[in-house]
Tab-separated table of C-alpha atoms and ligand atoms in Angstrom:
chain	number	residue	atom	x	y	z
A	17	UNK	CA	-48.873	-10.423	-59.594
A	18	UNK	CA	-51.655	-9.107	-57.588
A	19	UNK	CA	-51.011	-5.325	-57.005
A	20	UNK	CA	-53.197	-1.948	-55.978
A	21	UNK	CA	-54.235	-0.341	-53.757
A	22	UNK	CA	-56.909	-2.716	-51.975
A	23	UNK	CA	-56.241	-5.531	-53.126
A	24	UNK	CA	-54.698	-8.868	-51.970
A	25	UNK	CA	-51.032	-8.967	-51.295
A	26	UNK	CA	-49.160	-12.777	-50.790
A	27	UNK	CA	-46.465	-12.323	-48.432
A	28	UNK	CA	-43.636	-14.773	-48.219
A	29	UNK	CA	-42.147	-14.924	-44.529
A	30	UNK	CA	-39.016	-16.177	-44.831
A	31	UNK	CA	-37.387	-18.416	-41.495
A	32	UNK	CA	-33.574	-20.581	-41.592
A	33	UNK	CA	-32.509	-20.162	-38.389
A	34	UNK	CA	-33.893	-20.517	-34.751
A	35	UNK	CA	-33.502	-16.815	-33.502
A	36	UNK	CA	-35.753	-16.119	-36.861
A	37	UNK	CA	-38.996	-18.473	-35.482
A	38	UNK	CA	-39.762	-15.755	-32.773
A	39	UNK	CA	-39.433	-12.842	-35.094
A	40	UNK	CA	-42.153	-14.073	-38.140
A	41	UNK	CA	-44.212	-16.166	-35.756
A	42	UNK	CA	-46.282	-12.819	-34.891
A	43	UNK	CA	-45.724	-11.341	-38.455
A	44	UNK	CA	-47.064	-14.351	-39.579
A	45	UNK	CA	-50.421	-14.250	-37.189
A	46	UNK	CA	-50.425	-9.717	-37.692
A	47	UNK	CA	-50.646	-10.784	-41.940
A	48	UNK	CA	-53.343	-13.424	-41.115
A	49	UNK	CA	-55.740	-10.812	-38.919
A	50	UNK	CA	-55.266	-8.322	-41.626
A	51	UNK	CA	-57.745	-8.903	-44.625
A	52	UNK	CA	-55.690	-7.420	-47.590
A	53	UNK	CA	-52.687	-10.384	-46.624
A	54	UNK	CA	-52.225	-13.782	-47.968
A	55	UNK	CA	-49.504	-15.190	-45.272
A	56	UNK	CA	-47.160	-18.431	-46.535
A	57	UNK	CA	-44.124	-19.344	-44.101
A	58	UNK	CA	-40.947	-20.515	-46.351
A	59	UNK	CA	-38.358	-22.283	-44.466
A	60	UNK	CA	-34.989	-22.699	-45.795
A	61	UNK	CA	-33.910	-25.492	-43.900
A	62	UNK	CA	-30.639	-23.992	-42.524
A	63	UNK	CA	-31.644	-25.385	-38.967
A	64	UNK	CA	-33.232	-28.710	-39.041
A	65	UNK	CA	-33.639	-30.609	-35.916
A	66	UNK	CA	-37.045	-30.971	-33.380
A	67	UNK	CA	-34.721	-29.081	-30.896
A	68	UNK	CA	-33.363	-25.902	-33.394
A	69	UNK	CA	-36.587	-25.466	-35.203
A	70	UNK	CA	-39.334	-27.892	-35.272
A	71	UNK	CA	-40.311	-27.240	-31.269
A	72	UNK	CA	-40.462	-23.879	-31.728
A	73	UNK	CA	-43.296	-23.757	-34.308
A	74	UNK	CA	-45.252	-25.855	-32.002
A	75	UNK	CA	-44.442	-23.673	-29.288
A	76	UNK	CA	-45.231	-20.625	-30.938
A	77	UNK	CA	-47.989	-21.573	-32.316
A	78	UNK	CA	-46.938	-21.131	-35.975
A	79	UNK	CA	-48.216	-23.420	-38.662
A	80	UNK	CA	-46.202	-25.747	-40.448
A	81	UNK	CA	-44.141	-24.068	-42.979
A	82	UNK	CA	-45.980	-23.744	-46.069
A	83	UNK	CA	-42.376	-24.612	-47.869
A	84	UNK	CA	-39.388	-26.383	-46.307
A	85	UNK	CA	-35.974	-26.298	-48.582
A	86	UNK	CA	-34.003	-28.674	-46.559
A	87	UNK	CA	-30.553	-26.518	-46.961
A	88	UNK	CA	-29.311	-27.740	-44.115
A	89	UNK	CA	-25.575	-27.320	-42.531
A	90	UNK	CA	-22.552	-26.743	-45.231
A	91	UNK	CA	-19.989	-23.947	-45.370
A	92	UNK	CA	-21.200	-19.972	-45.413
A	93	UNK	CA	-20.988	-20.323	-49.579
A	94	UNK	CA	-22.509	-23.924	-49.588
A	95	UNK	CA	-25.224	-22.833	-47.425
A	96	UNK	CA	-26.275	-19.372	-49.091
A	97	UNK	CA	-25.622	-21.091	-53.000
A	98	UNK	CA	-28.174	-23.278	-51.668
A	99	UNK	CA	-30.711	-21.466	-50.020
A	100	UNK	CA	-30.735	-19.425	-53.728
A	101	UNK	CA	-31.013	-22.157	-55.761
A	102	UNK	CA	-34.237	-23.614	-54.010
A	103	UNK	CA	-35.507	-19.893	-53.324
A	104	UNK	CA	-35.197	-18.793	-56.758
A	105	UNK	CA	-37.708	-22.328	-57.980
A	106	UNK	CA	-39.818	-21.043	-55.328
A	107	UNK	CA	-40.755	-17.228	-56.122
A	108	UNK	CA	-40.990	-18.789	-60.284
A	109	UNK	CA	-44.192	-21.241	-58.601
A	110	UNK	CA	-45.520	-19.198	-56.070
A	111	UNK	CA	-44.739	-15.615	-57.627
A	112	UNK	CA	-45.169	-12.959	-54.407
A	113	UNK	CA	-45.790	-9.681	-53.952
A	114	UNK	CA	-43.406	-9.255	-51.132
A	115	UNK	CA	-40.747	-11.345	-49.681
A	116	UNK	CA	-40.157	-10.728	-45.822
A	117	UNK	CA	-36.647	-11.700	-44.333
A	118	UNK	CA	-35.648	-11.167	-40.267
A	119	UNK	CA	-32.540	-10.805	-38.846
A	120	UNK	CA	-29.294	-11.503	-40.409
A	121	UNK	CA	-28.196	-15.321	-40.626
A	122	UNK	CA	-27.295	-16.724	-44.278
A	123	UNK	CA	-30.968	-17.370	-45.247
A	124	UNK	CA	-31.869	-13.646	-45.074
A	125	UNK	CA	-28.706	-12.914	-46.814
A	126	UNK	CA	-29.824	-15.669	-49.785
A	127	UNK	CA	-33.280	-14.875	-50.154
A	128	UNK	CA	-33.445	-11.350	-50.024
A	129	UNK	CA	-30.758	-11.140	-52.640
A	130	UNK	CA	-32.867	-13.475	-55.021
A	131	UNK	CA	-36.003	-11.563	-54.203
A	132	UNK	CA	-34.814	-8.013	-55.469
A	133	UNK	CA	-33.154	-9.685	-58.846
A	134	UNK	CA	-36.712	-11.468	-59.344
A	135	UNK	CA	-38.024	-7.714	-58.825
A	136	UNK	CA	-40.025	-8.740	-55.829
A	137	UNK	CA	-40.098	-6.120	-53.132
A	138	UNK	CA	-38.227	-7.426	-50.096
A	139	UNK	CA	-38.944	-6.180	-46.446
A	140	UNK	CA	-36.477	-6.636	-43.622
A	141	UNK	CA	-37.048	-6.819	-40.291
A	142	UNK	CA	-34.702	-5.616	-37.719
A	143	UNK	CA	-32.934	-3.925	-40.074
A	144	UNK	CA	-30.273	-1.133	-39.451
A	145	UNK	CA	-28.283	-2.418	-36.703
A	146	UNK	CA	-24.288	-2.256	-37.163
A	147	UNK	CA	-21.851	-4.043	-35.149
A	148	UNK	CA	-19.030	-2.438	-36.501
A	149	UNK	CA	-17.706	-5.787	-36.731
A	150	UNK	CA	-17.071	-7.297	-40.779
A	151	UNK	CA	-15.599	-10.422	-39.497
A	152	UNK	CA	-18.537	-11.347	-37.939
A	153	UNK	CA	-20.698	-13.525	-40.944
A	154	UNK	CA	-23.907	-11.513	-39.358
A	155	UNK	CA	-22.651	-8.136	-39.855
A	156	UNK	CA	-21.844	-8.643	-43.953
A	157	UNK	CA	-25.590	-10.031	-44.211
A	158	UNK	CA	-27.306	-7.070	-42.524
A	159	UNK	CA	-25.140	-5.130	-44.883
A	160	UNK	CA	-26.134	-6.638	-47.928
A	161	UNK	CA	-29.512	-7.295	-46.802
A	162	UNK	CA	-30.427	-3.605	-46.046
A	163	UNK	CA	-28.819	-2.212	-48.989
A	164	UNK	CA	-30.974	-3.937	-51.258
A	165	UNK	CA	-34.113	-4.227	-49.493
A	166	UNK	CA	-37.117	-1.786	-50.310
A	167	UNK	CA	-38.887	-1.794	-46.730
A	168	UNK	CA	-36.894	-1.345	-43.612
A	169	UNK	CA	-38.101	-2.355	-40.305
A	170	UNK	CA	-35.713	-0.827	-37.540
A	171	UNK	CA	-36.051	-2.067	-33.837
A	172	UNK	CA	-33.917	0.831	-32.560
A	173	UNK	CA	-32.405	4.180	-32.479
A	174	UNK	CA	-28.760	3.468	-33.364
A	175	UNK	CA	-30.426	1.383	-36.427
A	176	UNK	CA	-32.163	4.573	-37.488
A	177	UNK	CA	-28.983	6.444	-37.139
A	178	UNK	CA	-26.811	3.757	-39.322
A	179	UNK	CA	-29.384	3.998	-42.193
A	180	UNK	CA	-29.389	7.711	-42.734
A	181	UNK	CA	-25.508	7.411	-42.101
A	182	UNK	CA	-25.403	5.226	-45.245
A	183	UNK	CA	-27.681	7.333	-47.286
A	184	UNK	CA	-30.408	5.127	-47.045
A	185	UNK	CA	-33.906	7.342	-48.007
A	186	UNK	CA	-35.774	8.537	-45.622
A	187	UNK	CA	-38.790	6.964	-47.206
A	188	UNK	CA	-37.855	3.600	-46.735
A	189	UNK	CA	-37.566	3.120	-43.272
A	190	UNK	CA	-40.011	3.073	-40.811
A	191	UNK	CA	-38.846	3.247	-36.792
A	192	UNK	CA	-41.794	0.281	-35.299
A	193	UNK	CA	-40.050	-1.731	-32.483
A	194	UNK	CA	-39.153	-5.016	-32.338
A	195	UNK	CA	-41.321	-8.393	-33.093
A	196	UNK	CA	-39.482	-10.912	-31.141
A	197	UNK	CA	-40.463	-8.352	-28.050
A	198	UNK	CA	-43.732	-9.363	-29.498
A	199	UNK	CA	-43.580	-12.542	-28.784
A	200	UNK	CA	-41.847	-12.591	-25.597
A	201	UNK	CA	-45.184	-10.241	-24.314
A	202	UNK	CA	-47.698	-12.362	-25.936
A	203	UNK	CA	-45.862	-15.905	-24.402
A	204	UNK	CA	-44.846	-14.919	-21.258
A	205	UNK	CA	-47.494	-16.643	-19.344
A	206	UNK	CA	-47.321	-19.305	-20.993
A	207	UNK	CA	-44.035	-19.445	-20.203
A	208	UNK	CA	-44.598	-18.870	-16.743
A	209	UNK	CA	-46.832	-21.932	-16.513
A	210	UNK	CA	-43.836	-24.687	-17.689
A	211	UNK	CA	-42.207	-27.041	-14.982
A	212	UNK	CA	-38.505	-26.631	-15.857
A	213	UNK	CA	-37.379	-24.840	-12.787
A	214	UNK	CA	-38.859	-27.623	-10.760
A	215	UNK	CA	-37.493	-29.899	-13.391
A	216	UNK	CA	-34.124	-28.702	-12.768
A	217	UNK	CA	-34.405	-28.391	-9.226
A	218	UNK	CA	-33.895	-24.497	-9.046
A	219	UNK	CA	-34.913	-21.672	-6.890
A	220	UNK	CA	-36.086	-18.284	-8.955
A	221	UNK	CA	-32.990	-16.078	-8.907
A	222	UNK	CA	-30.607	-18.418	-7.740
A	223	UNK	CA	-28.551	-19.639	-11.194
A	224	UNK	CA	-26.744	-18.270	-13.892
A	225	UNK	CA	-28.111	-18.945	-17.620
A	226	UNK	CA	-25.237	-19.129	-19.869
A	227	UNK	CA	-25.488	-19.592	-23.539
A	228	UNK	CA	-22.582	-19.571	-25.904
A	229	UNK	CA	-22.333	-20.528	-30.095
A	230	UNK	CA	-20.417	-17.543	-31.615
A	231	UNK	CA	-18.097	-18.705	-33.963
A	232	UNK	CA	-15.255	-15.926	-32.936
A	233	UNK	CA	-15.662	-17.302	-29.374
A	234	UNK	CA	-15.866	-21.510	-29.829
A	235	UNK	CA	-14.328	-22.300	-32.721
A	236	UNK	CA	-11.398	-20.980	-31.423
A	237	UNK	CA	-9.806	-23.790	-28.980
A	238	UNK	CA	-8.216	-20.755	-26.663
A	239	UNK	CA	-11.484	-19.504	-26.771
A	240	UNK	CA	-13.176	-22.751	-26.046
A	241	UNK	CA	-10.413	-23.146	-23.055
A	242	UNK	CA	-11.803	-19.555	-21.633
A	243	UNK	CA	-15.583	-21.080	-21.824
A	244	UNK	CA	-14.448	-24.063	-19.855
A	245	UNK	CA	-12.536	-21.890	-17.264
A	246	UNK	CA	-15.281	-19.530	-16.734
A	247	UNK	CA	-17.753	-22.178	-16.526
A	248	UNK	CA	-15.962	-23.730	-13.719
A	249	UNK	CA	-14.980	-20.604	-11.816
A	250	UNK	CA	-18.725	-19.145	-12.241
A	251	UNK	CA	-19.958	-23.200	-11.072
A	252	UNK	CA	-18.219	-22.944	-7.920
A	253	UNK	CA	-20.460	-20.216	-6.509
A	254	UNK	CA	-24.272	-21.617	-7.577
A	255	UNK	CA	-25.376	-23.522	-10.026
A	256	UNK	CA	-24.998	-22.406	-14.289
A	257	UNK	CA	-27.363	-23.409	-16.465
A	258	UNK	CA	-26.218	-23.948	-20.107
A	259	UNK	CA	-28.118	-25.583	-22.574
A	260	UNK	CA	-25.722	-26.160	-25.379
A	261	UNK	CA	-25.692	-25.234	-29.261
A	262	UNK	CA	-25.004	-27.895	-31.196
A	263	UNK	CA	-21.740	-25.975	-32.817
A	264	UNK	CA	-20.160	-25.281	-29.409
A	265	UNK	CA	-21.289	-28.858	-28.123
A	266	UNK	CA	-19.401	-30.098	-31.538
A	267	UNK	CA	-16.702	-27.891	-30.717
A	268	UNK	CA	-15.823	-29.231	-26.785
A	269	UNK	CA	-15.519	-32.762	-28.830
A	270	UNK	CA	-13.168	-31.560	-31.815
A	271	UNK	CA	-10.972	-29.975	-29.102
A	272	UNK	CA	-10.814	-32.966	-27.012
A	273	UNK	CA	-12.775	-30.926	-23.872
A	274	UNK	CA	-15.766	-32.898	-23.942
A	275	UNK	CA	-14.624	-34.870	-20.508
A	276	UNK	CA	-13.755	-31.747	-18.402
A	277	UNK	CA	-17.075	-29.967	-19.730
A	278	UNK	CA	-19.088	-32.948	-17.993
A	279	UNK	CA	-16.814	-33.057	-14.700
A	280	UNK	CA	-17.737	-29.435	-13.764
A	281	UNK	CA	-19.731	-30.170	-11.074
A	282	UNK	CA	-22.939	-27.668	-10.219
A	283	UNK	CA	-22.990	-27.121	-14.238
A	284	UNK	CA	-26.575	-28.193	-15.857
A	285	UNK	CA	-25.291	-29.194	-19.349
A	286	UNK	CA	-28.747	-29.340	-21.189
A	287	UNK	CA	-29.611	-29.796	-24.986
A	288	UNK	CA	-31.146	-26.807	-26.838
A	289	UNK	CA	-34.677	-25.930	-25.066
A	290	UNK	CA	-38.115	-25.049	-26.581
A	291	UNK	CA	-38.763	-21.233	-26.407
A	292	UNK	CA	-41.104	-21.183	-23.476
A	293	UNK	CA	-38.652	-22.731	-21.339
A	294	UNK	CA	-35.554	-21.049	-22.290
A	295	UNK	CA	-38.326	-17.654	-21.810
A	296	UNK	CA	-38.984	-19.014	-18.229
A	297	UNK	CA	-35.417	-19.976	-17.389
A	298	UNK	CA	-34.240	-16.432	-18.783
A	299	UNK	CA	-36.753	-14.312	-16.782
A	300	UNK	CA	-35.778	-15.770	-13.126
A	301	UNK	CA	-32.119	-16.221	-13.793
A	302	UNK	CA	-29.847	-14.086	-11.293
A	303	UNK	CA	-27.593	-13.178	-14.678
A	304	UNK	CA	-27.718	-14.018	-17.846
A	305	UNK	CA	-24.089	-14.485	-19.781
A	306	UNK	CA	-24.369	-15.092	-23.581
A	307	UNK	CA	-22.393	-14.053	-26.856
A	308	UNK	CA	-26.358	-13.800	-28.034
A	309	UNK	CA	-28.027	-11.014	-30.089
A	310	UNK	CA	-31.080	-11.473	-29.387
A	311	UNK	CA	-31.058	-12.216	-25.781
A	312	UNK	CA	-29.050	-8.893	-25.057
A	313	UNK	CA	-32.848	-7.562	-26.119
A	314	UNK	CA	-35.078	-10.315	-24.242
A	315	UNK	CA	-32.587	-9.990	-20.846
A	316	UNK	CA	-33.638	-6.087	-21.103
A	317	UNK	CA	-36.948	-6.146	-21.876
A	318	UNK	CA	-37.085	-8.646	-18.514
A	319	UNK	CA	-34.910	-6.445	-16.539
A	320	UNK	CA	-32.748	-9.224	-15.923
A	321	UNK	CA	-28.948	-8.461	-15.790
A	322	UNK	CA	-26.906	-9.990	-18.825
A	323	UNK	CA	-22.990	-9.924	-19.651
A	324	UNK	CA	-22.265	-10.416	-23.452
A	325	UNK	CA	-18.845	-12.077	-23.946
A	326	UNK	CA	-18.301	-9.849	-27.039
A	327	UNK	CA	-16.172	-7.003	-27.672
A	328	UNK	CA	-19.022	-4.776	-29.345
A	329	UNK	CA	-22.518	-4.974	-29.828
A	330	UNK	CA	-25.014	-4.118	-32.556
A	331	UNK	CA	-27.705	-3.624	-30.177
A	332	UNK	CA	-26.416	-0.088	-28.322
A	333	UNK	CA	-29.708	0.591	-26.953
A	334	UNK	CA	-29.585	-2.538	-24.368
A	335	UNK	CA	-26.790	-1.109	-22.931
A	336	UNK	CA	-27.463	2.259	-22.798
A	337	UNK	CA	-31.022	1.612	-21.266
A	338	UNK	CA	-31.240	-1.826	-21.302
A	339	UNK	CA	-29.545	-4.624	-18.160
A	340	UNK	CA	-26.680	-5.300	-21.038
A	341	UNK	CA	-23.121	-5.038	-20.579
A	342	UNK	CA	-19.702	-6.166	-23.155
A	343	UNK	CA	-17.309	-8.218	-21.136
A	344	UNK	CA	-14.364	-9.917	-22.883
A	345	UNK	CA	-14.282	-13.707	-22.342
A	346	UNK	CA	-11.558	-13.620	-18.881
A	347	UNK	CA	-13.090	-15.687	-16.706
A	348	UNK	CA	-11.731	-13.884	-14.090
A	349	UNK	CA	-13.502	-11.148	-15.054
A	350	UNK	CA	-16.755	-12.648	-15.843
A	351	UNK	CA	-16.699	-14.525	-12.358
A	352	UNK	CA	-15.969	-11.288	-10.481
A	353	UNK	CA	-18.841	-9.267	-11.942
A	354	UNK	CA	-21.505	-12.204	-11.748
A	355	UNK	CA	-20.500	-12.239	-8.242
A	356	UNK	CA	-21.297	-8.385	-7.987
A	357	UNK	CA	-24.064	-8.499	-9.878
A	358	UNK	CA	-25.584	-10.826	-7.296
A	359	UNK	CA	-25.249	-8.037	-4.408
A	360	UNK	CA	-26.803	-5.313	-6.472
A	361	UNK	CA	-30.378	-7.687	-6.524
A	362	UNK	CA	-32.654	-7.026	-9.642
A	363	UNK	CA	-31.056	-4.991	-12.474
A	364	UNK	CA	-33.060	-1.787	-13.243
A	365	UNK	CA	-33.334	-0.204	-16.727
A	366	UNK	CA	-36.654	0.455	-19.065
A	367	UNK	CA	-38.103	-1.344	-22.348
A	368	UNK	CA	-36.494	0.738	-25.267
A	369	UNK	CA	-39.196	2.748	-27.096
A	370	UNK	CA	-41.866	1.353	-29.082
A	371	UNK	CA	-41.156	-2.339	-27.420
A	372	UNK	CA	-44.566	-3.014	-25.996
A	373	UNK	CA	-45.565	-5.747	-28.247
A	374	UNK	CA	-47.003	-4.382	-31.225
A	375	UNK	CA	-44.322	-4.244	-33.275
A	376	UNK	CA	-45.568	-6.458	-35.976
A	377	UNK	CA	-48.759	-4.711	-36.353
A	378	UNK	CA	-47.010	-1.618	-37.481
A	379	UNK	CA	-44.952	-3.019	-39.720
A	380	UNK	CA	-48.525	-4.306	-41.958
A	381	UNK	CA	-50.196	-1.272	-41.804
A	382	UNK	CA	-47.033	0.172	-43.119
A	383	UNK	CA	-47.053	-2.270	-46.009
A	384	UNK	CA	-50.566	-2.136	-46.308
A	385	UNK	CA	-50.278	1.826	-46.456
A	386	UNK	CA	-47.159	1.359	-49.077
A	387	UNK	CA	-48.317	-1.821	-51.355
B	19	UD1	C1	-26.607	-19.550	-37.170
B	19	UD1	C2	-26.517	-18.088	-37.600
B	19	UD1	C3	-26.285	-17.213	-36.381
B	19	UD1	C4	-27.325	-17.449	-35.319
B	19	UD1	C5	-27.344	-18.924	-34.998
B	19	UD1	C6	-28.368	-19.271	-33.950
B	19	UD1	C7	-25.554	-17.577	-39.793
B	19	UD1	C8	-24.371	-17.054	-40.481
B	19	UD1	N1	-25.412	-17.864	-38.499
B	19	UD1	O1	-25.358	-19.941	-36.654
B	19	UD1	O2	-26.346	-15.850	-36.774
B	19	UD1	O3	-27.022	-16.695	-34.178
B	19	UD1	O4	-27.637	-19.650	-36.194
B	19	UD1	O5	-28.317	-20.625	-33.659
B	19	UD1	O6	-26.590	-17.705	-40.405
B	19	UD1	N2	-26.627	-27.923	-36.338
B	19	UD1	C9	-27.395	-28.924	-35.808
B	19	UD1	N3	-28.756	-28.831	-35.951
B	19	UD1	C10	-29.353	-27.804	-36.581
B	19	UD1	C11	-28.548	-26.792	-37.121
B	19	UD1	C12	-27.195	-26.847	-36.984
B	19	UD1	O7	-26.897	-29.870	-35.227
B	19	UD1	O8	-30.590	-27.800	-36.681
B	19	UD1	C13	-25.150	-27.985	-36.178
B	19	UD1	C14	-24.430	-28.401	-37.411
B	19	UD1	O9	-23.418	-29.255	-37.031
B	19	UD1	C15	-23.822	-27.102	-37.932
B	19	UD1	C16	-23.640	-26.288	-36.660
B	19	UD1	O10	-24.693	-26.702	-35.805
B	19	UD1	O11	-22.646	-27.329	-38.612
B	19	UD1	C17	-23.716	-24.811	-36.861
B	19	UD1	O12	-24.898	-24.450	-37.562
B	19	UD1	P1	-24.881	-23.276	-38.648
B	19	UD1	O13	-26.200	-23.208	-39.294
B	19	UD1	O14	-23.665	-23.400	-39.484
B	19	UD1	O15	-24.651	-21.959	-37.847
B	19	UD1	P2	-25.007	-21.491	-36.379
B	19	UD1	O16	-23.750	-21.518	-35.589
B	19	UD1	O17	-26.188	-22.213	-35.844
């Protein structure tokens, strides 16, 4: 192992899942301006197709992962045994100074916990924030992620707050913003320069983006029922976008719903998008209505309004300055507010602190101050 101050440092970047390609695409580039940084890209595997991962390095402009695992689908303990097994062969060959992790789907979960047994330092990346909610699969792997991890990277306030509340040292965590921020700033022109609302045949702020994949709301089939209802009562007005997760598209089949999702007329069923024009469609939507985490933070950065069909949130700050707000999934509800929300025009709100697009910066001088 190459340690020091001054000298090199290899960095593993660990990706599994498509809301991690965003985060370590500019962590990836911030390693590769900085001298002292040996960048390598690890990905697990857990999402596998062009449309859940491989479009998104394009778009983003990420190399091709140095290492692919091919974990693929499998149950939460199938997945994660996996993810370990392969990760653990990996840091024996390539031996790191510092395994990075994002977010909190199984793959963070399974390599950080390898990592810190192998004595490699681990860093995680949006670290800190708490739903509050232990059913949820994310909530035990930010648990178990920050508790072990040596660097902590926290996006906002309320994650701060959560890490001293659980005796976390001071010294450890380090307040820098967020990196997928990072990459919304640095691709949003980009962005602005794809065809798909001409594609789709849509005027800016006319259409409401929908997104849905949360286990507690589709694998449910009364919640599944709810999606369909909602999606037909918020259809009737103007026209919903939806590009569909390949769980909740697997879902309207197992439940025998696939035929009344495709009769809803006005409804754009679409397959997963790229990033740039999911970006695009998410900036000049009228509303955005998702059980997403990260989009609660894109929708406020873009001052776009956004209704989260979840009962809490880990992400505090996006509604308490941010366009966000909870909504349970009543399509009664949901229709009646998206209709609202229409009348009030453009949402207002303000870009939580330190989300201005350097976020990934800070966190290597931090590690380069630290390692
Ligand atoms: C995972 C993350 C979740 C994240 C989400 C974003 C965990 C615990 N969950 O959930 O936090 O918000 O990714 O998408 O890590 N499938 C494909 N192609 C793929 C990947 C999956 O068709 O490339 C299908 C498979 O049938 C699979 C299903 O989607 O069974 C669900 O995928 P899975 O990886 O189990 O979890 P996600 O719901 O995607």
């Amino acid at each position: 192992m190459i340690r020091g101050n001054g000298s090199p440092v290899k960095v593993l970047n660990v990706v599994g899942a498509r809301p991690n390609f965003m985060k370590v695409a500019p962590l990836h580039r911030a390693f590769e301006a900085h001298p002292r940084f040996v960048s390598r890209i690890v990905h697990t595997g857990q999402h596998y197709d062009e449309r859940m991962s491989d479009i998104f390095f394009r778009q983003l402009e990420m190399p091709e992962p140095h290492l692919y695992l091919g974990v693929g689908s499998g149950t939460h303990a199938e997945q994660t045994a996996r993810v370990m097994t392969a990760f653990e062969q990996v840091l024996a060959e390539e031996r790191p100074d510092l395994v990075l992790v994002v977010g909190d789907v199984n793959s963070t979960l399974a390599c950080s916990l390898v990592a810190v047994k192998q004595h490699v330092p681990v860093a995680h990346v949006e670290a800190g924030l708490r739903s509050g909610d232990r059913s949820m699969p994310e909530e035990i792997n930010r648990i178990v992620t920050d508790s072990i991890s040596d660097f902590l990277f926290v996006t906002e306030q309320s994650g701060m707050d959560n890490l001293a509340a659980e005796g976390v040292p001071k010294e450890k965590v380090f307040f820098v913003g967020n990196v997928m921020i990072d990459a919304l700033v640095q691709f949003r022109e980009k962005a602005a320069r794809t065809t798909i609302l001409d594609d789709l045949g849509l005027d800016p702020a006319s259409y409401v983006l929908m997104t849905m994949h949360r286990p507690a709301n589709v694998d449910r089939e009364e919640g599944l029922a709810a999606l369909l209802e909602t999606l037909e009562a918020l259809a009737a007005r103007r026209p919903v976008v939806f590009p569909i997760h390949p769980r909740t598209r697997n879902r309207f089949g197992d439940f025998g719903m696939a035929d009344r999702l495709e009769a809803i007329a006005n409804l754009r069923l679409l397959e997963p998008l790229g990033y740039l024009e999911f970006l695009r469609l998410m900036e000049q939507a009228a509303v955005v209505v998702t059980d997403s985490g990260g989009i609660q933070e894109e929708t406020t950065f873009l001052k776009v309004p956004c209704l989260t069909l979840r009962e809490n949130t880990e992400r505090p700050v996006t509604i308490d300055q941010g366009t966000n707000e909870l909504m349970p999934l009543d399509p009664a509800r949901i229709a009646r507010r998206v209709a609202a929300i229409r009348t009030n025009g453009r949402a207002h709100g303000a870009a939580p602190p330190l989300w201005d697009g350097h976020a990934a910066r800070r966190i290597v001088d931090a590690l380069d101050t630290r390692l």
